[in-house]
Amino acid sequence: MSDLGELYQEVLLDHNRRPRNFGALEEASHVAHGHNPLCGDKLTVYLKVRNGVVEGVNFTGSGCAVSQASASLMTEGLKGKSIDQVEAMFTKVHNLLTGKSTGAEDTEDLGKLRALSGISGFPIRVKCATLAWHTMHAALTEAADEISTE
Amino acid sequence: MTTPVQDYTEHTIAATTRRADVARLRSDFPILHRQVRGKPLVYLDNAATTQKPDVVIDAVDAYYRRQNANVHRGLYMLSEQATDAFEAVRESAARFLNARDSSEIIFTSGTTGGINLVAAAFGSAQVRAGDEILISAMEHHSNIVPWQLLCERTGAVLRIIPITDDGELRLDAYTKLLSDRTRMVAIVHVSNALGTVNPIKQMIACARECNIPVLVDGAQSVAHMAVDVQDLDCDFFVLSGHKLFGPTGVGVLYGKAQHLEAMPPYQGGGDMIRSVTFEKTRYNKPPQKFEAGTPNIAGVIGLGAAIDYLRGLEWEAIGAYEHDLLTYATEKLAAIERVHLIGTAPHKTGVLSFVIDGIHPHDIGTILDFDGIAIRAGHHCTQPLMDRLGLSATARASFSFYNTREEVDLLATAIPKIFEVMG
Ligand SMILES: Cc1ncc(COP(=O)(O)O)c(C=O)c1O
């Protein structure tokens, strides 16, 4: 049985209390809005991409601790990464959140993002965490105006 | 100075009997004895759905084991018995709501099903471009979207009765919004998100003066108070079985006979017809006109058992008990630092919405679950209401007559633990 402490790991709580890279990014090259209709949470992700490298990521919005921390950790994790690396990280985080990671090699280069590992034990909360990532992905691929978790 | 002593004694006796009653009622609901995460279940999400007493579960079971047959068509005894049992529930639902006649009772899939039926059938016959439909700012999505669909189809306009910050309907604004363009007032009896009890009798009387029909969304009222549709003089009243201790997927639409006669059918199919040829189909009379296809027979039978169960209870005593519980819970929660109650209208049923500074309702819900406490966290399918209150979500505890002060205490002691977890 999953434990509350696994969900609310210290790193996650810290990022919820003090979200990093919070606020609009003036010189953003990619922007997308995300929405979780289940809880009404809204999120906007801003990316500044130059020469195939993410130079800056910010987010705005409000939501539960899981969604805020996931977004905040994401902004830290993506900075300086190439688009290919972002894609790989997106897949790895998705696997981590949905409990599909198979071993240490799947998660070792995720760094602090491993604080999201407890979420997979709380299926109802997985969407809270994936919202930021899907929104970021949509911003990069310019898929849609608004991303919904449903 | 003997009076105070006597008062005290009487109060104690009353409280003791009440506790005994609640203990007895709780024993009727098997799920209330299960554990969640090793803790006794504290079920405080009764506005989402109520739990089912043994009699309901047994009725559904017995129907499938001993009576299962389609209704209104078999010539054999089994089908006759199933039809009798099914139609007997129509009679008891009519008595339960004090309808004039059981033909005014239509079985639906629930509140949502009932409102969609009225919006589609009544709407298509009566509503034209430029007409107005009046709803309130505290409606459930299911009493918003069907009317929006109707407006899109017809070019009618949706008008909104505003509310106060406490979550009370603004009656002054309501009377001003009524006009000769208003074709329907559709209003929630008790708000699922705030617990506000709306003064629907007074509102219906106002609408009656202008000859405007009124639909009452009774999803949240019927489990907490006696409803008399003749006394209210409403035109339509809708409810969900699952919020009334009955099964999911079944509900009741009460409609005044004159409306049901005049309304075109909603869905077409078997049972709702008198005769069918490719040239011309003649429809059945109400209620069958609005019950196309094989109905949720087991659900209706279960609902009948729930209504019978409720008939054995005293609404006045239940109302007093739930009021006491709400008052107790309101005081307990209001006393906790960082907790703010949402919806503080003077007239409420047992719904307690709250927010906590700096903690999202979802986190509240997850953490309380670890103490076995089930509450709802979210927008409660009332997003326009949340927007009006400047919130994205609330945490909501909602009570039934089987909840206890001890459970409220468990909730109140669990909340400070949320602060610990969240740091
Ligand atoms: C006030 C109100 N109206 C309508 C509904 C919809 O009921 P159902 O989902 O059973 O159709 C609900 C259920 O939450 C409700 O609380």
Coordinates of C-alpha atoms and ligand atoms in Angstrom, one line a residue, chain B residues 47-49 109-115 138-143 188-193 217-220 238-243 249-250 376 380-382 396, ligand 1:
Chain B
A47 CA -23.9 14.6 -1.9
A48 CA -22.0 12.6 -4.5
T49 CA -23.9 9.4 -3.8
S109 CA -31.6 7.4 -15.7
G110 CA -31.2 10.1 -13.1
T111 CA -31.4 13.8 -12.5
T112 CA -29.3 14.5 -15.6
G113 CA -31.6 12.3 -17.7
G114 CA -34.7 14.1 -16.4
I115 CA -33.5 17.6 -17.1
M138 CA -25.3 27.8 -8.2
E139 CA -26.6 25.2 -10.7
H140 CA -24.9 21.8 -11.2
H141 CA -23.6 21.4 -14.8
S142 CA -26.5 19.1 -15.5
N143 CA -29.0 22.0 -14.9
V188 CA -31.7 23.8 -7.8
H189 CA -33.6 23.0 -4.6
V190 CA -30.5 22.4 -2.5
S191 CA -27.0 23.4 -3.8
N192 CA -24.7 20.4 -4.0
A193 CA -21.6 22.6 -3.6
D217 CA -33.6 20.0 -9.5
G218 CA -34.2 18.0 -6.4
A219 CA -31.1 15.8 -6.6
Q220 CA -29.8 17.1 -3.2
V238 CA -36.2 15.7 -10.9
L239 CA -34.2 13.4 -8.7
S240 CA -31.6 10.6 -8.8
G241 CA -32.1 7.3 -7.1
H242 CA -28.5 6.9 -6.1
K243 CA -28.6 10.1 -4.0
G249 CA -28.7 4.7 -13.2
V250 CA -32.3 5.3 -12.2
R376 CA -15.1 15.3 -2.2
H380 CA -18.4 19.7 -7.8
C381 CA -19.7 20.1 -11.3
T382 CA -20.4 23.7 -10.6
R396 CA -16.6 19.3 0.7
Ligands
LIG1 C1 -27.8 19.4 -7.6 C2 -27.5 18.3 -8.6 N1 -28.1 18.3 -9.7 C3 -27.8 17.3 -10.6 C4 -27.0 16.3 -10.3 C5 -26.7 15.2 -11.3 O1 -27.2 14.0 -10.8 P1 -26.9 12.7 -11.7 O2 -25.4 12.6 -11.9 O3 -27.3 11.6 -10.7 O4 -27.7 12.7 -12.9 C6 -26.3 16.3 -9.1 C7 -25.3 15.2 -8.8 O5 -24.2 15.5 -8.4 C8 -26.5 17.3 -8.2 O6 -25.9 17.4 -7.0

